[in-house]
Amino acid sequence: MKIKQISVFLENKRGRLLEATEALAKSGINIRALSIADTSEFGILRLIVADSEQAKHILEKNNFAVRENDVLAVAIPDVPGGLASVLKILNDKGLNVEYIYAFVQRSGEKAIVVLKVENLDLGIEALVERGVVLLTSKDIEQL
Amino acid sequence: MYWNEEIETIDRSNLKKLQLKRLQGTVRILYEKVPFYQNKFKELGITPEDIKSLDDVRKLPFTTREDLRDNYPYGLLAVSRDKIVRLHTSSGTTGKPKAIFFSKNDINQSAELIARCLIMTGVTKDDVLQNMMTYGLFTGALVMHYGAEKVGILVIPAGPGNTERQIALMQDFGSTCLHLTPSYALYLSEVMESKGIKPKRDLSLKRAYLGAEPYSEETRKKLESMFEIDIYNSYGLSEMNGPGVAFECICKNGMHIWEDNFLVEILDPSSDEPVKEGQEGELVLTTLCREGMPLLRYRTKDITKVISGDCPCGRTHRRISRILGRVDDMFIVRGVNIFPQQIERVLMSIKGVAQNYQILLESYDKLSVKVEIEQDFFDGSIEHLLNLKTKITEKLKSEILVTPKVELVEPGTLPISEGKLNRVIDKRTL
Ligand SMILES: [Zn+2]
């Protein structure tokens, strides 16, 4: 139920984001979802890819500071209020959402978003209980 | 255990009397024998009679490295050439070296100081000292050698290099003490590790004396745990006899500086005024027992501070801290004197900070520090990075009294620094 996310430390140096994405592109790694968290001085690039092990390896080889961790990906009905209903489930359980970002979708009637919940296991439990569809790593590979 | 209990534990007021007597003697000889000092005294309008108290040392002229070069080779001799038995030189980065001459008494005196130092760390006649400093014009090895012989221990004059042979010597002769530079000690420990040599199991090492290069307390701790021995700091410079000027006792809390041989001043390098006891400044030394080439107020350019309070070992000679920096590396931001080593010390004490950093000076009121984060520290959390940045900023501020602009950078992106100076990039123009 959990999927792998890769975080990359980007010091605020022009071109570093480009270098990271280019390094992945060269190795044929497709970025499924991406977000950049930014402060005035540095940023963190968050990525979901099919093969996170390989992506991590490539980025490390290119001298990036990389960390792999778990997040949740949920399919949300593409209707008004779809995302809000998911967030409400977590909120009702008192579970904090640290950040959230959307997938790059080719088509489909469902939107996919990545959620970083404070306590992943409780998050999964709450969502599954309410019938929310969680994506597995397999799903990500097949996207 | 003392080598010379009477002098090592001398009452401070008697020590001061002794210092004054010796200072007056030294001043008189220089006034009579050395034209360089005669001229200086004339310029300052002083005579030996003006030195009535130890504080009067401040009336005396300084001696600098440049003075030593200008008077190369024989200009600063205070005795006739036939009284000199040894030459050492101290190399400069440019131009002529500095020549240092020893009379027979000077050789004995420097050996006496080394003997005190060795005994101070618990050495006995049963010890075996493997001397891994360079034998030659550099004072490091020979001065230690003579002192160790004076104590009566077996000295192995190994010199540096040829690490496999060094290890073989340690194994064959059961070396218990090493004398070497910190960088060679680090290298030696790596070689031992790669050869599967466990010091505790395979060797008889008890202690090592590290000197001739600056190194941090962290490095000492690291080396102590790798070799499983005690490591003692040694301070000296060729201009002041070489090693043995100041040395750590078993308390390992600062180096006792032999004040019966050296008159110690610690001066603010920008004003030449004495700093308050315990504050950092340039170590300025006057030789009190030297015969061949006495020097007045020699500017060592080394930054240190006096560690106040009595030492549990009972020695009354004051302690100085390890060398905290070099005057030449000092820079000024917002009117505050800052040494790169202060910044390094703070950074290296913070978890999450990697080895590399860079100090950027872009204007006279702004200091930026680029800090590489440790690969393992990065866990994807912005909050942790921001906390680290705040921690670095605050710790630096409390050390250097200026709030720096701290920038976290990716591991491995700053140039690897070979010398301390490369860490400081000064873009300011006058
Ligand atoms: Zn002591």
Coordinates of C-alpha atoms and ligand atoms in Angstrom, one line a residue:
Chain A
M1 CA 0.0 0.0 0.0
K2 CA 2.9 2.3 0.5
I3 CA 4.9 3.5 -2.4
K4 CA 8.5 4.7 -2.6
Q5 CA 9.3 8.4 -3.0
I6 CA 12.7 9.9 -3.6
S7 CA 13.7 13.2 -2.1
V8 CA 16.6 15.1 -3.5
F9 CA 18.4 18.0 -1.8
L10 CA 18.8 20.9 -4.2
E11 CA 21.0 23.7 -3.0
N12 CA 19.7 26.9 -4.5
K13 CA 22.0 26.7 -7.5
R14 CA 20.6 27.4 -10.9
G15 CA 20.6 24.3 -13.1
R16 CA 20.6 21.8 -10.3
L17 CA 17.0 20.8 -10.9
L18 CA 17.7 20.5 -14.6
E19 CA 20.8 18.3 -13.9
A20 CA 18.8 16.0 -11.7
T21 CA 16.0 15.5 -14.2
E22 CA 18.4 15.2 -17.1
A23 CA 20.4 12.5 -15.3
L24 CA 17.2 10.5 -14.8
A25 CA 16.1 11.1 -18.4
K26 CA 19.4 9.9 -19.8
S27 CA 18.9 6.6 -18.0
G28 CA 15.4 6.3 -19.4
I29 CA 13.7 6.9 -16.0
N30 CA 10.3 8.3 -16.4
I31 CA 9.1 10.7 -13.7
R32 CA 5.5 9.8 -12.7
A33 CA 5.0 12.5 -10.1
L34 CA 7.1 15.4 -9.0
S35 CA 7.0 18.3 -6.6
I36 CA 9.5 20.9 -5.4
A37 CA 9.4 22.2 -1.9
D38 CA 11.2 25.4 -1.8
T39 CA 12.6 27.7 0.9
S40 CA 14.4 30.9 0.2
E41 CA 17.7 29.1 0.1
F42 CA 17.3 25.5 -0.9
G43 CA 14.8 23.1 -2.2
I44 CA 13.8 19.5 -2.0
L45 CA 12.7 17.7 -5.1
R46 CA 10.3 14.9 -4.5
L47 CA 9.8 12.2 -7.2
I48 CA 7.8 9.1 -7.8
V49 CA 9.3 6.9 -10.4
A50 CA 8.7 3.3 -11.5
D51 CA 12.1 2.0 -10.3
S52 CA 13.1 4.1 -7.3
E53 CA 16.1 2.0 -6.5
Q54 CA 17.7 2.7 -9.9
A55 CA 16.7 6.4 -9.8
K56 CA 18.3 6.7 -6.4
H57 CA 21.5 5.0 -7.6
I58 CA 21.7 7.3 -10.6
L59 CA 21.2 10.5 -8.6
E60 CA 23.8 9.4 -6.0
K61 CA 26.2 8.7 -8.8
N62 CA 25.7 12.3 -9.9
N63 CA 26.5 13.5 -6.4
F64 CA 23.0 14.3 -5.2
A65 CA 22.0 13.9 -1.6
V66 CA 19.1 11.4 -2.0
R67 CA 16.7 9.8 0.5
E68 CA 14.1 7.2 -0.2
N69 CA 11.0 7.1 1.9
D70 CA 7.4 5.8 1.9
V71 CA 4.3 7.8 1.0
L72 CA 0.8 7.0 0.0
A73 CA -0.8 7.4 -3.4
V74 CA -4.5 7.5 -3.7
A75 CA -6.9 7.5 -6.6
I76 CA -9.4 10.2 -6.3
P77 CA -12.6 10.4 -8.2
D78 CA -12.3 13.2 -10.7
V79 CA -15.3 15.1 -9.4
P80 CA -15.5 18.4 -7.4
G81 CA -14.8 17.6 -3.7
G82 CA -12.9 14.4 -4.5
L83 CA -9.7 15.4 -2.8
A84 CA -11.5 17.2 0.0
S85 CA -13.3 14.0 1.0
V86 CA -10.0 12.1 1.3
L87 CA -8.4 14.8 3.4
K88 CA -11.4 14.9 5.6
I89 CA -11.1 11.2 6.4
L90 CA -7.5 11.8 7.6
N91 CA -8.5 14.9 9.4
D92 CA -11.3 13.2 11.3
K93 CA -8.7 10.7 12.6
G94 CA -6.4 13.5 13.6
L95 CA -3.8 12.5 11.1
N96 CA -1.5 15.3 9.8
V97 CA -0.8 15.6 6.1
E98 CA 2.7 16.9 5.7
Y99 CA 2.5 17.5 2.0
I100 CA 0.6 16.5 -1.0
Y101 CA 1.1 16.7 -4.8
A102 CA -0.4 15.3 -7.9
F103 CA 0.6 12.7 -10.5
V104 CA 1.3 13.4 -14.1
Q105 CA -1.6 11.7 -15.7
R106 CA -1.9 10.7 -19.3
S107 CA -5.5 10.0 -19.2
G108 CA -8.1 8.5 -17.1
E109 CA -11.1 9.5 -15.1
K110 CA -9.3 9.4 -11.7
A111 CA -6.7 11.9 -10.4
I112 CA -3.8 10.4 -8.4
V113 CA -2.3 12.3 -5.6
V114 CA 0.7 11.6 -3.3
L115 CA 0.2 12.1 0.3
K116 CA 2.8 12.2 3.0
V117 CA 0.9 11.4 6.2
E118 CA 2.6 11.6 9.6
N119 CA 1.7 8.1 10.5
L120 CA 1.5 6.1 7.3
D121 CA 0.0 2.9 8.8
L122 CA -2.8 4.7 10.6
G123 CA -3.4 6.7 7.3
I124 CA -3.7 3.5 5.3
E125 CA -6.1 2.0 7.9
A126 CA -8.3 5.1 7.9
L127 CA -8.4 5.4 4.1
V128 CA -9.0 1.7 3.4
E129 CA -11.8 1.6 6.0
R130 CA -13.6 4.3 4.0
G131 CA -13.1 2.6 0.6
V132 CA -10.4 4.9 -0.8
V133 CA -8.3 3.1 -3.4
L134 CA -4.6 3.1 -2.5
L135 CA -2.0 2.5 -5.3
T136 CA 0.7 -0.1 -4.9
S137 CA 4.2 0.0 -6.3
K138 CA 2.9 -2.4 -9.0
D139 CA 0.3 0.1 -10.0
I140 CA 3.0 2.8 -10.2
E141 CA 5.1 0.6 -12.5
Q142 CA 2.2 0.1 -14.8
L143 CA 1.0 3.7 -15.0
Chain B
M1 CA 56.4 12.1 38.5
Y2 CA 58.6 15.0 37.7
W3 CA 61.9 15.3 35.9
N4 CA 62.8 18.5 37.7
E5 CA 60.3 18.8 40.6
E6 CA 61.9 22.0 42.0
I7 CA 61.5 24.0 38.9
E8 CA 58.3 22.4 37.5
T9 CA 56.4 23.1 40.7
I10 CA 58.1 26.4 41.6
D11 CA 56.0 28.8 43.4
R12 CA 54.7 31.5 41.0
S13 CA 56.2 34.4 42.8
N14 CA 59.6 32.8 42.8
L15 CA 59.1 31.9 39.1
K16 CA 58.5 35.6 38.4
K17 CA 61.6 36.6 40.2
L18 CA 63.6 34.0 38.2
Q19 CA 62.0 35.2 35.0
L20 CA 62.9 38.8 35.7
K21 CA 66.5 38.0 36.5
R22 CA 66.8 36.0 33.3
L23 CA 65.0 38.6 31.2
Q24 CA 67.4 41.3 32.5
G25 CA 70.4 39.1 31.7
T26 CA 69.1 38.3 28.2
V27 CA 68.4 42.0 27.5
R28 CA 71.9 43.0 28.7
I29 CA 73.6 40.4 26.5
L30 CA 71.6 41.4 23.4
Y31 CA 72.3 45.1 24.1
E32 CA 76.0 44.4 24.2
K33 CA 76.4 41.8 21.5
V34 CA 73.8 42.0 18.8
P35 CA 73.8 45.0 16.5
F36 CA 70.3 44.3 15.4
Y37 CA 69.0 44.7 18.9
Q38 CA 71.4 47.6 19.7
N39 CA 69.8 49.5 16.9
K40 CA 66.3 48.6 18.0
F41 CA 67.0 49.7 21.6
K42 CA 68.4 53.0 20.3
E43 CA 65.4 53.6 18.1
L44 CA 63.1 53.0 21.1
G45 CA 65.3 55.0 23.4
I46 CA 65.7 52.3 26.0
T47 CA 68.6 50.7 27.7
P48 CA 68.8 47.4 29.8
E49 CA 68.3 49.6 33.0
D50 CA 64.7 50.3 31.9
I51 CA 63.7 46.7 32.5
K52 CA 62.8 46.8 36.2
S53 CA 59.8 44.5 36.2
L54 CA 58.3 41.8 34.0
D55 CA 55.8 44.2 32.7
D56 CA 58.6 46.2 31.3
V57 CA 58.9 43.5 28.6
R58 CA 56.4 45.6 26.8
K59 CA 59.0 48.3 26.3
L60 CA 61.2 45.9 24.4
P61 CA 61.2 45.5 20.6
F62 CA 59.4 42.7 18.8
T63 CA 61.3 40.2 16.7
T64 CA 59.6 38.9 13.6
R65 CA 60.2 36.2 11.0
E66 CA 61.3 38.9 8.6
D67 CA 63.9 40.1 11.2
L68 CA 65.3 36.5 11.2
R69 CA 65.4 36.5 7.4
D70 CA 67.0 39.9 7.2
N71 CA 69.7 38.8 9.6
Y72 CA 70.4 35.5 7.9
P73 CA 72.7 33.7 8.4
Y74 CA 74.7 34.9 11.4
G75 CA 73.3 38.3 12.2
L76 CA 71.5 37.4 15.4
L77 CA 74.3 35.4 17.1
A78 CA 74.9 36.5 20.7
V79 CA 78.1 34.4 21.1
S80 CA 81.1 33.9 18.9
R81 CA 80.9 31.3 16.2
D82 CA 83.1 28.8 18.0
K83 CA 80.5 28.5 20.8
I84 CA 77.9 27.3 18.3
V85 CA 77.5 23.5 17.8
R86 CA 74.4 23.1 15.8
L87 CA 72.4 24.8 13.1
H88 CA 68.7 24.3 12.4
T89 CA 66.7 26.1 9.8
S90 CA 63.0 26.8 9.5
S91 CA 61.8 27.0 6.0
G92 CA 59.7 29.9 4.8
T93 CA 57.3 29.7 1.9
T94 CA 59.3 32.2 0.0
G95 CA 62.9 33.4 0.0
K96 CA 65.6 32.7 2.5
P97 CA 65.1 30.3 5.4
K98 CA 65.6 31.3 9.0
A99 CA 68.7 30.1 10.7
I100 CA 68.6 29.0 14.3
F101 CA 71.8 28.3 16.2
F102 CA 72.4 26.2 19.3
S103 CA 75.3 26.4 21.7
K104 CA 76.2 23.3 23.7
N105 CA 74.2 24.7 26.6
D106 CA 71.2 25.4 24.3
I107 CA 71.2 21.7 23.2
N108 CA 71.3 20.6 26.8
Q109 CA 68.5 23.0 27.8
S110 CA 66.2 21.9 25.0
A111 CA 66.9 18.3 25.9
E112 CA 66.1 19.2 29.5
L113 CA 62.7 20.6 28.4
I114 CA 61.9 17.5 26.4
A115 CA 62.9 15.3 29.4
R116 CA 60.3 17.2 31.5
C117 CA 57.7 16.7 28.8
L118 CA 58.2 13.0 28.5
I119 CA 58.2 12.3 32.2
M120 CA 55.1 14.5 32.4
T121 CA 53.2 11.9 30.3
G122 CA 54.3 9.0 32.4
V123 CA 57.4 7.8 30.4
T124 CA 59.9 5.6 32.2
K125 CA 63.3 4.3 31.2
D126 CA 61.6 1.1 30.0
D127 CA 59.8 3.0 27.2
V128 CA 60.8 2.8 23.6
L129 CA 60.3 5.9 21.5
Q130 CA 59.9 5.6 17.8
N131 CA 60.8 9.0 16.5
M132 CA 59.0 9.5 13.2
M133 CA 59.7 13.1 12.6
T134 CA 62.1 14.3 10.0
Y135 CA 65.8 14.2 11.0
G136 CA 67.7 17.0 9.4
L137 CA 67.5 20.8 9.4
F138 CA 64.1 20.7 10.9
T139 CA 64.2 20.7 14.7
G140 CA 61.4 18.2 15.3
A141 CA 63.3 14.9 15.4
L142 CA 66.7 15.8 16.8
V143 CA 65.5 17.9 19.7
M144 CA 63.1 15.1 20.8
H145 CA 65.9 12.6 20.2
Y146 CA 68.3 14.3 22.6
G147 CA 65.6 14.8 25.2
A148 CA 64.6 11.2 25.1
E149 CA 68.2 10.0 25.4
K150 CA 68.5 12.3 28.4
V151 CA 65.7 10.5 30.1
G152 CA 67.4 7.3 29.3
I153 CA 64.8 5.6 27.1
L154 CA 65.5 3.7 23.9
V155 CA 65.1 5.9 20.9
I156 CA 64.5 4.5 17.4
P157 CA 65.5 7.2 14.9
A158 CA 63.0 6.0 12.3
G159 CA 62.3 9.3 10.6
P160 CA 59.0 9.6 8.6
G161 CA 57.8 7.5 5.7
N162 CA 58.2 3.9 4.7
T163 CA 55.1 2.9 6.7
E164 CA 55.5 -0.8 6.4
R165 CA 59.0 -0.6 7.9
Q166 CA 57.6 1.7 10.7
I167 CA 55.1 -1.0 11.6
A168 CA 57.8 -3.7 11.5
L169 CA 60.0 -1.6 13.9
M170 CA 57.0 -1.3 16.2
Q171 CA 56.6 -5.0 16.2
D172 CA 60.2 -6.0 16.5
F173 CA 61.3 -3.5 19.2
G174 CA 58.0 -3.1 21.0
S175 CA 57.8 0.7 20.6
T176 CA 55.7 2.2 23.3
C177 CA 55.8 5.9 22.3
L178 CA 55.5 7.5 18.9
H179 CA 56.5 11.0 17.9
L180 CA 54.9 12.1 14.6
T181 CA 52.8 14.6 12.8
P182 CA 49.0 14.3 13.0
S183 CA 48.6 13.8 9.3
Y184 CA 51.1 10.9 9.3
A185 CA 49.3 9.5 12.3
L186 CA 46.1 9.4 10.4
Y187 CA 47.8 7.8 7.4
L188 CA 49.5 5.2 9.7
S189 CA 46.2 4.3 11.2
E190 CA 44.7 3.7 7.8
V191 CA 47.6 1.5 6.7
M192 CA 47.3 -0.5 9.9
E193 CA 43.6 -1.0 9.4
S194 CA 44.1 -2.1 5.8
K195 CA 46.7 -4.6 7.0
G196 CA 44.5 -5.9 9.7
I197 CA 46.8 -4.8 12.5
K198 CA 45.1 -4.2 15.7
P199 CA 47.3 -1.9 17.8
K200 CA 46.2 -3.2 21.1
R201 CA 46.6 -6.8 20.1
D202 CA 49.7 -6.7 17.9
L203 CA 51.7 -3.8 19.2
S204 CA 52.9 -2.4 22.5
L205 CA 52.0 1.3 22.0
K206 CA 51.0 3.4 25.0
R207 CA 51.2 6.9 23.8
A208 CA 52.0 9.3 20.9
Y209 CA 53.2 12.8 20.8
L210 CA 51.7 14.8 18.0
G211 CA 53.1 18.1 16.8
A212 CA 54.3 20.3 14.0
E213 CA 50.9 20.7 12.5
P214 CA 47.6 22.0 13.8
Y215 CA 44.9 19.5 14.4
S216 CA 41.6 19.4 16.2
E217 CA 40.4 17.8 19.4
E218 CA 38.1 15.6 17.3
T219 CA 41.1 14.3 15.4
R220 CA 42.9 13.5 18.7
K221 CA 39.9 11.6 20.0
K222 CA 39.6 9.7 16.7
L223 CA 43.3 8.8 16.7
E224 CA 43.2 7.8 20.4
S225 CA 40.4 5.4 19.7
M226 CA 42.0 4.0 16.5
F227 CA 45.3 3.3 18.1
E228 CA 43.9 2.7 21.6
I229 CA 46.6 4.9 23.2
D230 CA 46.9 8.3 24.8
I231 CA 47.8 11.2 22.5
Y232 CA 49.5 14.3 23.8
N233 CA 49.8 17.6 22.2
S234 CA 53.2 19.1 21.7
Y235 CA 54.0 22.6 20.8
G236 CA 57.2 24.1 19.6
L237 CA 58.8 26.1 16.9
S238 CA 62.3 26.0 15.6
E239 CA 62.9 29.7 16.5
M240 CA 62.3 28.7 20.1
N241 CA 64.3 25.4 20.2
G242 CA 61.8 23.2 18.4
P243 CA 59.5 20.8 20.3
G244 CA 59.2 21.0 24.0
V245 CA 58.2 24.6 24.4
A246 CA 54.8 23.5 25.7
F247 CA 53.5 20.0 26.2
E248 CA 50.5 18.3 27.7
C249 CA 50.7 16.4 31.0
I250 CA 48.5 13.4 31.7
C251 CA 45.5 15.7 32.4
K252 CA 45.5 16.5 28.6
N253 CA 43.9 19.8 29.3
G254 CA 46.2 22.3 27.7
M255 CA 50.0 22.4 27.3
H256 CA 52.3 23.5 30.1
I257 CA 54.6 26.1 28.7
W258 CA 58.0 26.2 30.4
E259 CA 57.9 29.7 31.8
D260 CA 61.4 29.4 33.3
N261 CA 62.6 29.2 29.7
F262 CA 60.1 31.4 28.0
L263 CA 58.4 34.6 28.9
V264 CA 54.9 34.4 27.6
E265 CA 52.8 37.2 26.3
I266 CA 49.5 36.8 24.5
L267 CA 48.7 39.8 22.5
D268 CA 45.8 41.1 20.4
P269 CA 47.3 40.9 16.9
S270 CA 45.5 44.0 15.8
S271 CA 46.5 46.3 18.6
D272 CA 49.6 44.5 20.1
E273 CA 48.0 45.0 23.5
P274 CA 47.9 42.0 26.0
V275 CA 44.6 40.2 26.0
K276 CA 42.7 39.5 29.2
E277 CA 43.9 36.2 30.7
G278 CA 42.0 33.4 29.0
Q279 CA 41.3 35.2 25.8
E280 CA 42.7 34.3 22.4
G281 CA 45.6 36.1 21.0
E282 CA 49.0 35.8 19.4
L283 CA 51.6 33.9 21.4
V284 CA 54.7 36.1 21.7
L285 CA 57.8 34.5 23.4
T286 CA 61.0 35.8 24.8
T287 CA 63.8 33.3 25.4
L288 CA 65.1 33.4 29.0
C289 CA 67.8 30.7 28.9
R290 CA 69.1 30.8 25.4
E291 CA 72.7 31.5 24.9
G292 CA 73.5 31.2 21.2
M293 CA 70.6 33.1 19.7
P294 CA 68.3 34.7 22.3
L295 CA 65.2 36.4 20.9
L296 CA 63.1 39.1 22.4
R297 CA 59.3 39.1 22.0
Y298 CA 59.3 36.7 19.0
R299 CA 56.0 36.8 17.2
T300 CA 55.0 33.2 16.7
K301 CA 51.9 34.2 14.7
D302 CA 50.2 31.3 16.5
I303 CA 46.9 32.0 18.2
T304 CA 46.3 30.4 21.5
K305 CA 45.0 31.3 25.0
V306 CA 46.0 30.7 28.5
I307 CA 43.9 28.0 30.3
S308 CA 43.4 29.5 33.7
G309 CA 43.3 27.6 37.0
D310 CA 45.8 25.2 38.6
C311 CA 46.5 21.9 36.9
P312 CA 45.9 18.8 39.1
C313 CA 49.4 17.5 38.1
G314 CA 50.9 20.1 40.4
R315 CA 53.0 22.0 37.8
T316 CA 52.8 25.7 38.2
H317 CA 53.8 26.6 34.7
R318 CA 50.7 27.9 32.9
R319 CA 48.9 26.0 30.2
I320 CA 48.1 27.2 26.8
S321 CA 45.4 25.7 24.5
R322 CA 46.2 23.9 21.4
I323 CA 47.0 26.3 18.5
L324 CA 43.7 27.8 17.5
G325 CA 44.9 29.5 14.3
R326 CA 47.5 31.6 12.6
V327 CA 47.5 35.4 12.7
D328 CA 48.0 35.4 9.0
D329 CA 44.7 33.6 8.5
M330 CA 42.7 36.1 10.6
F331 CA 40.1 38.3 9.0
I332 CA 38.0 41.1 10.3
V333 CA 34.3 41.4 9.9
R334 CA 32.4 44.2 11.6
G335 CA 35.5 45.0 13.5
V336 CA 35.7 41.5 15.1
N337 CA 38.8 39.4 14.7
I338 CA 37.9 36.0 13.3
F339 CA 40.0 32.9 12.7
P340 CA 38.9 30.3 10.2
Q341 CA 39.7 27.6 12.8
Q342 CA 37.0 29.0 15.1
I343 CA 34.5 28.4 12.4
E344 CA 35.9 25.0 11.7
R345 CA 35.7 24.0 15.3
V346 CA 32.0 25.0 15.5
L347 CA 31.1 23.3 12.3
M348 CA 32.9 20.1 13.1
S349 CA 31.1 19.8 16.4
I350 CA 27.6 19.8 14.7
K351 CA 26.1 16.6 13.6
G352 CA 24.9 16.6 10.0
V353 CA 27.8 18.8 8.8
A354 CA 30.2 17.2 6.4
Q355 CA 34.0 17.9 6.3
N356 CA 33.9 20.6 3.7
Y357 CA 32.9 24.2 4.1
Q358 CA 33.8 27.6 2.7
I359 CA 34.0 31.0 4.2
L360 CA 33.0 33.9 1.9
L361 CA 33.9 37.5 2.6
E362 CA 32.0 39.8 0.3
S363 CA 31.9 43.0 2.3
Y364 CA 33.3 44.2 5.6
D365 CA 30.1 43.6 7.4
K366 CA 29.0 40.3 6.0
L367 CA 30.3 36.8 6.5
S368 CA 28.8 33.9 4.6
V369 CA 29.5 30.3 5.3
K370 CA 28.8 27.5 2.9
V371 CA 28.4 24.2 4.6
E372 CA 28.1 20.8 3.0
I373 CA 25.6 18.6 4.6
E374 CA 26.3 15.0 5.4
Q375 CA 24.8 12.5 2.9
D376 CA 23.2 10.6 5.7
F377 CA 21.8 13.6 7.4
F378 CA 19.5 14.3 4.5
D379 CA 16.2 12.5 5.2
G380 CA 14.0 14.5 2.8
S381 CA 12.7 16.8 5.5
I382 CA 12.8 20.5 5.0
E383 CA 12.3 21.1 8.7
H384 CA 15.4 19.2 9.6
L385 CA 17.5 21.2 7.1
L386 CA 16.1 24.5 8.4
N387 CA 16.8 23.4 12.0
L388 CA 20.4 22.5 11.1
K389 CA 20.8 25.9 9.4
T390 CA 19.5 27.7 12.5
K391 CA 21.7 25.6 14.8
I392 CA 24.8 26.4 12.7
T393 CA 24.0 30.1 12.6
E394 CA 23.4 30.3 16.3
K395 CA 26.5 28.3 17.3
L396 CA 28.7 30.3 15.0
K397 CA 27.3 33.6 16.3
S398 CA 28.1 32.6 19.9
E399 CA 31.6 31.7 18.9
I400 CA 32.6 34.6 16.6
L401 CA 30.1 37.2 17.7
V402 CA 29.0 38.0 14.2
T403 CA 25.9 36.5 12.7
P404 CA 26.9 34.7 9.5
K405 CA 24.7 33.9 6.5
V406 CA 24.7 30.2 6.5
E407 CA 24.1 28.3 3.3
L408 CA 23.6 24.6 3.2
V409 CA 25.0 22.9 0.1
E410 CA 25.0 19.4 -1.4
P411 CA 27.6 16.9 -0.2
G412 CA 30.7 16.9 -2.3
T413 CA 30.1 20.1 -4.2
L414 CA 32.6 22.4 -2.5
P415 CA 36.2 22.2 -3.6
I416 CA 38.3 19.9 -1.4
S417 CA 40.6 22.2 0.5
E418 CA 44.2 21.4 0.8
G419 CA 45.3 24.2 3.0
K420 CA 43.3 26.2 5.5
L421 CA 43.5 29.3 3.4
N422 CA 41.6 27.8 0.5
R423 CA 38.6 27.7 2.8
V424 CA 38.4 31.5 2.9
I425 CA 37.4 33.3 -0.2
D426 CA 38.0 37.0 0.3
K427 CA 36.3 39.0 -2.4
R428 CA 36.7 42.3 -0.7
T429 CA 38.7 45.0 -2.2
L430 CA 40.3 47.8 -0.3
Ligands
ZN1 ZN 49.4 19.4 34.3

